[in-house]
Structure formats: structure tokens, C-alpha cells
mmCIF file of C-alpha atoms in Angstrom:
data_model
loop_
_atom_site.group_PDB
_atom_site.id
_atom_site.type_symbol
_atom_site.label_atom_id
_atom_site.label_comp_id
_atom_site.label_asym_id
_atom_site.label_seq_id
_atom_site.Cartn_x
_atom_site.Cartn_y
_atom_site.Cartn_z
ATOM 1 C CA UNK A 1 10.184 16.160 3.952
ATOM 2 C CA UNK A 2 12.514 16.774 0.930
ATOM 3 C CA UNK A 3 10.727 14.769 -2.486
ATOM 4 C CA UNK A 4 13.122 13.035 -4.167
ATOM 5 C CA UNK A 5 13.184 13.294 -8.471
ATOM 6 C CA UNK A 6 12.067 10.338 -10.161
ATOM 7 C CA UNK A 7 12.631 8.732 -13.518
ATOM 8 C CA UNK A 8 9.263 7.498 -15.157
ATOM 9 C CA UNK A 9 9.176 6.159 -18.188
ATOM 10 C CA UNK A 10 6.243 6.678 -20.758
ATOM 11 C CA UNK A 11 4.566 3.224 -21.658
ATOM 12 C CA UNK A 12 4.917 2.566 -25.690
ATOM 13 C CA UNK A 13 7.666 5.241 -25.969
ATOM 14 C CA UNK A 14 11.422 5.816 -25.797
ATOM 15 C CA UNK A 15 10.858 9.203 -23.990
ATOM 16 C CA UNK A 16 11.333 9.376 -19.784
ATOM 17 C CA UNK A 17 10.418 12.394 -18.067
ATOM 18 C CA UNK A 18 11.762 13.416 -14.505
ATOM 19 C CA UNK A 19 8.803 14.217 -12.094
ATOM 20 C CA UNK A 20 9.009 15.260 -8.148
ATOM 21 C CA UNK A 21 6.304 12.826 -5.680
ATOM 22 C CA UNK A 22 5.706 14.436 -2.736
ATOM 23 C CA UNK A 23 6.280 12.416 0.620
ATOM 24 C CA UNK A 24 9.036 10.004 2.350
ATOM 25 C CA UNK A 25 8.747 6.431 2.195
ATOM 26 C CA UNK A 26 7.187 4.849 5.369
ATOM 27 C CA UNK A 27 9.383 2.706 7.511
ATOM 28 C CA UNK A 28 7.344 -0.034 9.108
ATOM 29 C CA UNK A 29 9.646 -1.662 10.934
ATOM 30 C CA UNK A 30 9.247 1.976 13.140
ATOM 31 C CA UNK A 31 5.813 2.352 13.461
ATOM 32 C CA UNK A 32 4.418 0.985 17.115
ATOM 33 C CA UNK A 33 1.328 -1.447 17.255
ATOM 34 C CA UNK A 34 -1.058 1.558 16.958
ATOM 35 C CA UNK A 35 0.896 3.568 14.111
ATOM 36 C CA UNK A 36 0.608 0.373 12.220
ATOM 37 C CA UNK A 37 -3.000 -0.424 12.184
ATOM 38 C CA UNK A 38 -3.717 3.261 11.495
ATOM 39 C CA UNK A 39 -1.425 3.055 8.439
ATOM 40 C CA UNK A 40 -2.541 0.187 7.103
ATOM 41 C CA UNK A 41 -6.444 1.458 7.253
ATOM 42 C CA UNK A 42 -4.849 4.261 5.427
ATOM 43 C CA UNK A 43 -3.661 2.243 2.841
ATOM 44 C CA UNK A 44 -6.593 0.184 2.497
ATOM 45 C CA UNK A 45 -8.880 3.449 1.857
ATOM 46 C CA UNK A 46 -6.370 4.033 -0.959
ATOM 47 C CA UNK A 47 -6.816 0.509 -2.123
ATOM 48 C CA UNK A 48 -10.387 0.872 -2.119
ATOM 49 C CA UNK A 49 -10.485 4.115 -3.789
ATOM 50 C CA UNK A 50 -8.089 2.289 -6.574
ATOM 51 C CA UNK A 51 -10.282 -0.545 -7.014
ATOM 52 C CA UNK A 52 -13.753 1.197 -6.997
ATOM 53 C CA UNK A 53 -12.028 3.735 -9.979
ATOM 54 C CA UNK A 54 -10.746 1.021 -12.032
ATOM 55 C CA UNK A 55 -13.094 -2.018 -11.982
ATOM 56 C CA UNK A 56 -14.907 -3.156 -14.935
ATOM 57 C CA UNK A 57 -17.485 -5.020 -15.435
ATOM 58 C CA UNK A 58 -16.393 -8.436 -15.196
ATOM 59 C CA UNK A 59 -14.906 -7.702 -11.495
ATOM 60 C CA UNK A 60 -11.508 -6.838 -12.659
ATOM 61 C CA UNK A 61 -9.150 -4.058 -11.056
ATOM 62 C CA UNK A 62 -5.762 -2.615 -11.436
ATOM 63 C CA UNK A 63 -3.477 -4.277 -9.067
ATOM 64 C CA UNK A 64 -0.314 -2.997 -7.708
ATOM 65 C CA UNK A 65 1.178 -6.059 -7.045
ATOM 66 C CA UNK A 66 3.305 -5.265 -4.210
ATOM 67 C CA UNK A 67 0.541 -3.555 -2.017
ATOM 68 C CA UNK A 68 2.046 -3.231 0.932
ATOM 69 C CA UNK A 69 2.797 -0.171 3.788
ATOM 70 C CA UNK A 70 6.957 -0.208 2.146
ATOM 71 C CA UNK A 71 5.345 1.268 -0.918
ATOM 72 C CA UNK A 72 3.701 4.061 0.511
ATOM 73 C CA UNK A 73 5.042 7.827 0.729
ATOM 74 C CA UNK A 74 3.614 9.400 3.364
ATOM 75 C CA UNK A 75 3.322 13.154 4.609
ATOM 76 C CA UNK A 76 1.885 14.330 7.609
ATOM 77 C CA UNK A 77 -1.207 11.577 8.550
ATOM 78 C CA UNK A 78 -1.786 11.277 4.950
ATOM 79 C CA UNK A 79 -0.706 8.294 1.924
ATOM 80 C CA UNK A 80 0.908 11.041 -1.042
ATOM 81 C CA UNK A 81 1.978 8.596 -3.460
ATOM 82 C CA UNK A 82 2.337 5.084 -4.119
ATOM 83 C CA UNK A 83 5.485 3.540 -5.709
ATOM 84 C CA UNK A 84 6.730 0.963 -6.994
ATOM 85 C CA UNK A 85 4.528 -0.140 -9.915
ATOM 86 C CA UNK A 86 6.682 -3.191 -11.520
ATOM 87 C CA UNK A 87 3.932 -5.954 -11.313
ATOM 88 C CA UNK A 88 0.745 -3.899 -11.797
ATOM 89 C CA UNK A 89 -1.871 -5.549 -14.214
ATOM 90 C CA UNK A 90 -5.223 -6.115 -14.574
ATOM 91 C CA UNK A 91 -7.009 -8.430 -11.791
ATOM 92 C CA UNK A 92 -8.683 -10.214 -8.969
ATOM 93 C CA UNK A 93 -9.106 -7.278 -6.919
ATOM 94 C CA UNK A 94 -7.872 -9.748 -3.799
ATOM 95 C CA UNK A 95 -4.970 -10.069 -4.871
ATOM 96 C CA UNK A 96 -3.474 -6.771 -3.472
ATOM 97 C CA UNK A 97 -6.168 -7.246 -0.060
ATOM 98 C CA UNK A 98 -3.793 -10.666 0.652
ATOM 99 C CA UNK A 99 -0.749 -8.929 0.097
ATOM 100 C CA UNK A 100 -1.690 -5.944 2.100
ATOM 101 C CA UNK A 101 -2.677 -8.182 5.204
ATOM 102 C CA UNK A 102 0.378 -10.992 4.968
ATOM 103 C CA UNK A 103 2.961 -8.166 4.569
ATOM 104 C CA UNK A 104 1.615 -6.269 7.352
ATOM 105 C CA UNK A 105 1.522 -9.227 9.446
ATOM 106 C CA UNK A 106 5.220 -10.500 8.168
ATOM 107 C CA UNK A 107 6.076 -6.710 9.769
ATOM 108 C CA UNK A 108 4.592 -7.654 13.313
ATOM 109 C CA UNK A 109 7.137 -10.956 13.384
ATOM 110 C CA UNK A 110 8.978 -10.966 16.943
ATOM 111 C CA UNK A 111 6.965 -7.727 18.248
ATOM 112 C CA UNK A 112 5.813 -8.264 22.134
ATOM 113 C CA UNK A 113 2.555 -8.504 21.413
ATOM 114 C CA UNK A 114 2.751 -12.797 20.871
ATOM 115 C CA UNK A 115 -0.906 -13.324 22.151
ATOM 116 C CA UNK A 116 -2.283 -12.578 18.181
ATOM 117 C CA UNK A 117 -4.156 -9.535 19.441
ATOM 118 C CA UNK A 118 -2.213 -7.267 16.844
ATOM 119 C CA UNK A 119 -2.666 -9.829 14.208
ATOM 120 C CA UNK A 120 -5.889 -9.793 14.676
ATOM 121 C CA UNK A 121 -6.924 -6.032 14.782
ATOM 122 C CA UNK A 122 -5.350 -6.228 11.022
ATOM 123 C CA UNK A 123 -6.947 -8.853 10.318
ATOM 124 C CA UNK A 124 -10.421 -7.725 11.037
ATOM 125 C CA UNK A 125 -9.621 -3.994 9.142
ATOM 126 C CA UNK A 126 -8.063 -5.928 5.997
ATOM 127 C CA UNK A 127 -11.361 -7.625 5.824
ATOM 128 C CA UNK A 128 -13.825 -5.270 7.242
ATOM 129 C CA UNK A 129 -12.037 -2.774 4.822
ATOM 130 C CA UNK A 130 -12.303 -4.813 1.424
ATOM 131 C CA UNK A 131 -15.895 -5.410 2.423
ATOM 132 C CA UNK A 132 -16.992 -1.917 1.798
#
């Protein structure tokens, strides 16, 4: 996959710097029933891993903001990056959990699967997943 440049600006500063993320963005609307709960227990391990390395003591983490599979860049099996930082602050660590699971479940609208079962499966890893 070709990496497309980026413009990042440098918080506090008038200086921008061109960098390369490696990846393509993931396109949900795509992915099959099983691609999409394996994605999104990839992208709650990388939610995990963001909240364990930036909680403080009073329960607070870094939140994205706009958690959600869209944001992603993917190579191979693997999350590379993850874009799209406009409403990042400092949190309730569920705040990016929620958005995770509703997006992901906004994606499954009008799929076959109208029994709930898919709903479900992401359901349980959302949870299961900000558990641990």
C-alpha cells in the first residue's frame, strides 16, 4: 500500500512538518461480518494499549474522540496508525469504548444478519475488551 504525506502541525508553534504514516485507511462498509469483529478487537487492543499508557491517577485517559474502525490505517492484519486526532483531550476513558461499539454497530445497519447475532458478538468484545 502506497503511504500518503501528511501535514502535522506542531502544538504551540507556527512550524508544520510533512511526515509519511504507513498503511491505507480501512473501509468498513467492505469488511464481511467476520472481518469486522476481528477489526474491531484490533482496535480495541490499540485502545487499551492507549488508555493503560496514558491514565493518571484520577482515572483519566487520552481520548481520541472519534474512535472508530474509519480512523484506522491498516497494513497487512495489523492497526499502523491512527488518524484523525481533532477532538482528542483528556478523559473518561469510556468515552472512546461507546464510540467504538455504536459506530461499529451504525456500520452493521441493513447487513443480512437482522437476528442481532452480529450486534451482539461486538457487543460482548467492546465490553469484554474494556474489561481487561
Amino acid at each position: 500500500p502506497c503511504a500518503l504525506p501528511i501535514l502535522v502541525g506542531v502544538p504551540g508553534s507556527d512550524r508544520a512538518v510533512f511526515t509519511w504514516l504507513a498503511g491505507r485507511p480501512l473501509v468498513v462498509e467492505r469488511l464481511s461480518d467476520d472481518a469486522l469483529v476481528a477489526w474491531t478487537r484490533r482496535a480495541a487492543a490499540v485502545l487499551g494499549e492507549l488508555q493503560a499508557l496514558t491514565r493518571r491517577p484520577d482515572g483519566s485517559v487520552l481520548v481520541h474522540g472519534d474512535f472508530w474502525l474509519g480512523n484506522l490505517l491498516v497494513g497487512d492484519d495489523r492497526v499502523t496508525g491512527l488518524v484523525d486526532w481533532t477532538e482528542a483531550h483528556r478523559g473518561d476513558p469510556g468515552t472512546d469504548w461507546r464510540f467504538l461499539l455504536d459506530s461499529t454497530v451504525a456500520a452493521t445497519a441493513g447487513r443480512r444478519s437482522r437476528d442481532g447475532a452480529l450486534r451482539g458478538r461486538l457487543e460482548a468484545l467492546v465490553g469484554a475488551s474494556r474489561l481487561t
